């Protein structure tokens, strides 16, 4: 998704995130001895290496545990590497408490600690004050809240297994992890999770087929033509290019490019990608989230989002149009289109589902 994707109109679209409701407890009733143990954990230090199991106190006073070794990633951004850690003995109560939390309301302001029930019935806790951002999109501001002691992962039944993922991408760069993809799915729970089992698998195959084409089989993390790097700064935007003229080149599974796309994606995800574009090439979950952001919310040169194209059975060809239609569709570059179609047919075969019609654009 490089130079061809979205205009400044995206920014407005991405900013139209819905707010939510909540009321909520914090761990207020913790015993004094437990509270003391929370304070005993070391403060998180950016850039310091951590091993699985390390526990730290973040700048907001909350504790986090390393789920995977990492070179000092931010616990509230790199959510595949870190999980909130309940050091004070608090936590979810019985399932009846889940129903007691208020429904999320779009446009309402929330403060850190507020808990709400989202439209999907799941509960979320505000990790940071926010003016009503959507819990399943603005994942820096909200975290799934385990109010009943069960799992909060909405993508436990992702239609692509790790074995199938590895079969699709036998030569992939180690940066593009399956776990990074699964962690990113929390930001867009409707992806590959809407409609019949056939539609779910077709959408997953369509997304991964386009990703395959954009990255050479998940080999490339960044755009290979460095001469293009300085061209992706649109100085007409009021916020400019604070990370530098050449900082907004293609990165990640859909090759996010241009300062306005980094701004729009970051605003939607609750991550400051305008100032920190390198997160897309250093954090696998963030990289996958940017790809899923485009897939689920942007139409590019097309007339619908790729997600809607698959869910509404418009066909794989419409996903190509939304991603790079101005350069590939309507006979402009049939070889590139065929490359995407071939990958889609290969991936649907791996998933054991028919590809459907309207494969080309």
XYZ file of C-alpha atoms in Angstrom:
361
model
C 0.000 0.000 0.000
C 2.385 2.688 -0.941
C 2.179 5.927 -2.770
C -1.166 5.064 -4.176
C -3.070 4.790 -0.937
C -5.434 7.213 0.545
C -5.469 10.929 0.579
C -5.930 13.288 3.424
C -9.522 12.128 3.481
C -8.256 9.053 5.267
C -7.264 11.078 8.218
C -10.788 12.247 8.765
C -12.041 8.726 8.314
C -9.562 7.210 10.716
C -10.260 9.845 13.311
C -13.936 9.011 13.300
C -13.456 6.512 16.070
C -16.294 5.852 18.412
C -16.015 6.373 22.139
C -17.146 4.232 24.888
C -18.655 3.874 28.209
C -17.442 2.552 31.408
C -17.536 2.692 35.087
C -15.096 0.576 36.828
C -13.070 -0.567 39.588
C -9.425 -0.353 40.092
C -7.599 -2.667 42.422
C -8.540 -0.559 45.404
C -9.168 -3.236 47.989
C -5.726 -4.813 47.806
C -4.071 -5.592 51.116
C -1.217 -3.340 52.167
C 1.301 -6.136 51.840
C 0.201 -6.837 48.281
C 0.412 -3.172 47.392
C 3.919 -3.099 48.750
C 4.888 -5.981 46.477
C 3.680 -3.991 43.431
C 6.005 -1.128 44.308
C 8.915 -3.525 44.636
C 9.063 -4.285 40.916
C 11.647 -2.293 38.924
C 10.585 0.517 36.631
C 10.459 -0.304 32.920
C 13.403 1.121 30.982
C 13.114 1.737 27.232
C 15.783 -0.142 25.284
C 16.695 -2.494 28.130
C 16.541 -6.201 27.274
C 13.891 -8.251 29.068
C 13.379 -11.989 29.298
C 10.101 -13.891 29.416
C 8.674 -13.638 32.926
C 10.261 -10.294 33.836
C 7.851 -7.972 35.649
C 8.121 -4.184 35.532
C 6.287 -1.067 36.642
C 5.370 1.164 33.719
C 5.291 4.979 33.784
C 1.559 4.877 34.602
C 2.278 2.880 37.778
C 0.789 -0.351 36.421
C 2.730 -3.607 36.312
C 3.406 -5.698 33.202
C 4.930 -9.140 32.647
C 7.042 -10.058 29.629
C 5.318 -12.785 27.626
C 8.296 -13.030 25.256
C 11.932 -11.944 25.292
C 12.249 -8.431 23.873
C 14.783 -5.589 23.570
C 12.837 -3.109 25.681
C 9.602 -2.701 23.745
C 6.929 -0.463 25.276
C 4.483 -2.587 27.369
C 1.406 -0.572 26.373
C 2.234 -0.683 22.660
C 3.893 -4.059 22.139
C 1.051 -6.105 23.552
C 2.317 -9.383 22.129
C 5.499 -9.042 24.193
C 3.855 -7.751 27.376
C 0.697 -8.448 29.351
C -0.773 -6.506 32.275
C 0.258 -8.220 35.532
C -2.070 -8.282 38.510
C 0.444 -7.891 41.323
C -2.069 -6.821 43.979
C -4.155 -9.973 44.042
C -7.200 -8.286 42.495
C -8.854 -9.357 39.298
C -12.016 -10.636 37.813
C -14.828 -11.736 39.992
C -17.699 -13.999 39.063
C -19.379 -13.835 35.685
C -22.274 -11.847 37.136
C -19.946 -8.847 37.499
C -19.429 -8.707 33.722
C -23.059 -7.843 33.119
C -22.914 -5.114 35.755
C -20.540 -2.898 33.745
C -22.191 -0.161 31.663
C -22.385 -0.413 27.906
C -19.838 1.559 25.931
C -21.289 4.789 24.560
C -19.798 6.493 21.530
C -18.567 10.017 22.208
C -18.382 9.783 25.965
C -15.113 10.685 27.718
C -13.398 8.028 29.833
C -10.647 8.056 32.403
C -8.015 5.451 33.220
C -9.628 2.492 35.002
C -13.115 2.830 33.534
C -14.602 -0.495 32.454
C -17.282 -0.957 29.812
C -19.109 -3.643 27.906
C -18.595 -3.259 24.167
C -21.155 -4.054 21.455
C -19.685 -7.557 21.133
C -20.480 -8.254 24.794
C -16.827 -8.228 25.862
C -15.478 -5.962 28.580
C -12.671 -3.435 28.169
C -10.741 -1.302 30.643
C -9.364 2.154 29.850
C -5.575 2.098 30.080
C -5.392 5.843 29.442
C -7.802 8.786 29.575
C -9.472 9.222 26.195
C -12.317 11.190 24.588
C -14.360 8.123 23.695
C -12.142 6.118 21.379
C -13.383 2.736 20.189
C -12.023 -0.084 22.430
C -11.412 -2.534 19.591
C -9.583 0.012 17.426
C -7.716 2.265 19.856
C -5.858 -0.515 21.613
C -3.338 1.766 23.289
C -6.183 3.423 25.182
C -8.141 0.234 25.937
C -7.344 -3.337 26.975
C -9.635 -6.373 27.084
C -10.718 -6.813 30.722
C -11.036 -10.316 32.102
C -14.041 -9.861 34.366
C -15.025 -13.523 34.553
C -11.692 -15.290 34.865
C -11.878 -16.585 31.304
C -9.867 -15.722 28.222
C -10.162 -12.287 26.646
C -8.700 -13.264 23.316
C -11.448 -12.856 20.689
C -9.409 -14.551 17.994
C -8.812 -17.948 19.535
C -10.610 -19.463 16.562
C -8.689 -17.670 13.809
C -9.418 -19.566 10.598
C -5.732 -19.822 9.633
C -3.643 -22.128 11.786
C 0.035 -21.525 12.408
C 0.872 -24.582 10.280
C -1.189 -23.202 7.384
C 0.416 -19.778 7.810
C 3.864 -21.354 7.582
C 2.784 -23.324 4.505
C 1.644 -20.107 2.836
C 4.898 -18.286 3.615
C 7.736 -20.843 3.658
C 10.423 -18.199 3.100
C 9.009 -15.424 5.281
C 11.115 -12.985 7.235
C 11.197 -13.968 10.913
C 9.810 -10.506 11.728
C 6.391 -11.494 10.382
C 5.352 -13.843 13.157
C 2.082 -15.725 13.335
C 1.717 -14.636 16.953
C 2.174 -11.018 15.897
C -0.713 -11.417 13.456
C -2.942 -13.061 16.049
C -2.154 -10.312 18.571
C -3.119 -7.692 15.982
C -6.499 -9.312 15.337
C -7.745 -7.982 18.670
C -7.812 -4.517 17.106
C -10.241 -5.641 14.366
C -12.380 -8.494 15.717
C -14.642 -8.477 12.652
C -11.783 -9.447 10.349
C -12.065 -13.077 9.136
C -14.758 -13.415 11.775
C -17.847 -12.195 9.904
C -20.307 -14.318 7.931
C -20.138 -18.012 7.165
C -17.044 -20.169 7.679
C -16.496 -19.987 3.918
C -16.544 -16.190 3.919
C -14.227 -16.038 6.939
C -11.654 -18.229 5.215
C -12.001 -16.366 1.923
C -11.354 -13.050 3.655
C -8.292 -14.367 5.488
C -6.943 -15.803 2.234
C -7.634 -12.541 0.379
C -5.818 -10.410 2.961
C -2.816 -12.729 3.068
C -2.693 -12.995 -0.730
C -2.437 -9.220 -1.082
C 0.114 -9.139 1.722
C 2.060 -11.845 -0.098
C 2.225 -9.675 -3.208
C 3.142 -6.475 -1.373
C 6.022 -8.059 0.557
C 7.379 -10.704 -1.810
C 5.995 -13.524 0.309
C 6.439 -11.750 3.665
C 10.126 -11.337 2.905
C 10.366 -7.535 2.849
C 9.624 -5.475 5.941
C 10.469 -2.137 4.305
C 10.280 -0.752 0.792
C 13.348 -1.809 -1.164
C 13.744 1.253 -3.408
C 15.390 3.703 -1.015
C 15.357 6.404 -3.683
C 11.612 6.707 -3.067
C 11.967 7.380 0.655
C 12.035 11.209 0.491
C 8.951 11.307 -1.744
C 6.382 10.242 0.854
C 6.179 13.492 2.822
C 3.186 15.671 2.031
C 4.170 19.048 3.487
C 0.703 20.428 2.773
C -0.513 18.567 5.853
C -0.631 20.849 8.905
C 1.347 18.377 11.012
C 4.132 18.046 8.436
C 6.714 15.289 8.742
C 8.096 15.449 12.292
C 10.097 12.230 11.936
C 11.917 13.590 8.866
C 11.429 14.060 5.131
C 12.421 10.463 4.334
C 10.775 8.720 7.313
C 7.455 7.648 5.797
C 8.477 4.987 3.280
C 6.645 1.696 2.852
C 6.693 -0.575 5.882
C 4.848 -3.662 7.017
C 2.537 -6.192 5.377
C 0.643 -3.626 3.247
C 3.641 -1.292 2.964
C 2.140 1.680 4.805
C 3.459 4.864 3.161
C 3.068 8.663 3.337
C 2.930 10.855 6.428
C -0.861 11.222 6.230
C -1.312 7.435 6.265
C 0.976 7.052 9.269
C -0.996 9.820 11.001
C -4.383 8.305 10.160
C -3.399 4.743 11.076
C -1.755 5.877 14.285
C -4.772 7.943 15.331
C -7.093 4.998 14.726
C -4.864 2.538 16.588
C -3.971 4.856 19.454
C -0.267 4.769 18.562
C 1.771 7.835 17.604
C 3.066 6.584 14.261
C 3.526 10.100 12.904
C 6.401 10.670 15.329
C 7.419 7.003 15.605
C 7.028 5.433 12.130
C 9.796 2.924 12.878
C 7.395 1.011 15.130
C 5.934 -0.455 11.936
C 9.242 -2.135 11.149
C 10.291 -3.050 14.694
C 7.078 -4.334 16.316
C 5.349 -7.210 14.541
C 1.956 -6.609 16.175
C 2.012 -2.926 15.206
C 3.021 -3.830 11.649
C 0.142 -6.285 11.290
C -2.268 -3.763 12.827
C -1.422 -1.185 10.165
C -2.166 -3.739 7.460
C -5.447 -4.673 9.099
C -6.276 -0.979 9.605
C -6.072 -0.377 5.881
C -7.918 -3.573 5.039
C -10.814 -2.895 7.398
C -11.216 0.886 7.158
C -9.854 2.243 3.857
C -11.085 1.971 0.274
C -8.133 3.652 -1.448
C -8.813 3.992 -5.175
C -11.718 1.557 -4.886
C -15.319 2.041 -3.811
C -15.307 -0.200 -0.718
C -12.954 -1.494 1.927
C -11.301 -4.842 1.180
C -13.077 -6.238 4.253
C -16.471 -5.257 2.871
C -15.548 -6.546 -0.565
C -15.072 -10.040 0.835
C -17.855 -9.998 3.427
C -20.401 -8.724 0.888
C -19.181 -11.137 -1.790
C -18.060 -8.483 -4.265
C -15.074 -10.700 -5.023
C -11.310 -10.755 -4.602
C -10.862 -8.406 -7.567
C -12.360 -5.559 -5.563
C -9.717 -5.974 -2.860
C -7.049 -5.453 -5.532
C -8.823 -2.300 -6.698
C -8.954 -0.904 -3.168
C -5.269 -1.586 -2.559
C -3.679 -0.670 -5.888
C -6.422 -0.267 -8.442
C -5.102 2.965 -9.915
C -1.932 1.177 -11.045
C -3.128 -2.365 -11.704
C -6.819 -2.584 -12.556
C -8.710 -2.020 -15.823
C -5.917 -3.613 -17.854
C -3.111 -1.407 -16.554
C -0.925 -4.196 -15.180
C -2.437 -7.647 -15.721
C 0.686 -9.511 -14.616
C 0.554 -7.871 -11.169
C -3.141 -8.632 -10.857
C -2.550 -12.257 -11.836
C 0.170 -12.554 -9.199
C -2.350 -11.589 -6.526
C -5.028 -13.900 -7.945
C -2.625 -16.844 -8.070
C -1.703 -16.340 -4.412
C -5.363 -16.067 -3.434
C -6.242 -19.299 -5.209
C -3.267 -21.030 -3.599
C -4.235 -19.833 -0.124
C -7.919 -20.734 -0.466
C -6.775 -24.206 -1.498
C -4.657 -24.471 1.654
C -7.668 -23.412 3.730
C -9.938 -25.875 1.885
C -12.409 -23.315 0.560
C -13.546 -22.197 -2.894
C -12.222 -18.815 -4.069
C -15.601 -17.536 -5.278
C -16.094 -15.357 -8.369
C -14.928 -11.965 -9.631
C -11.267 -12.684 -8.991
C -9.839 -9.998 -11.255
C -10.333 -6.255 -11.485
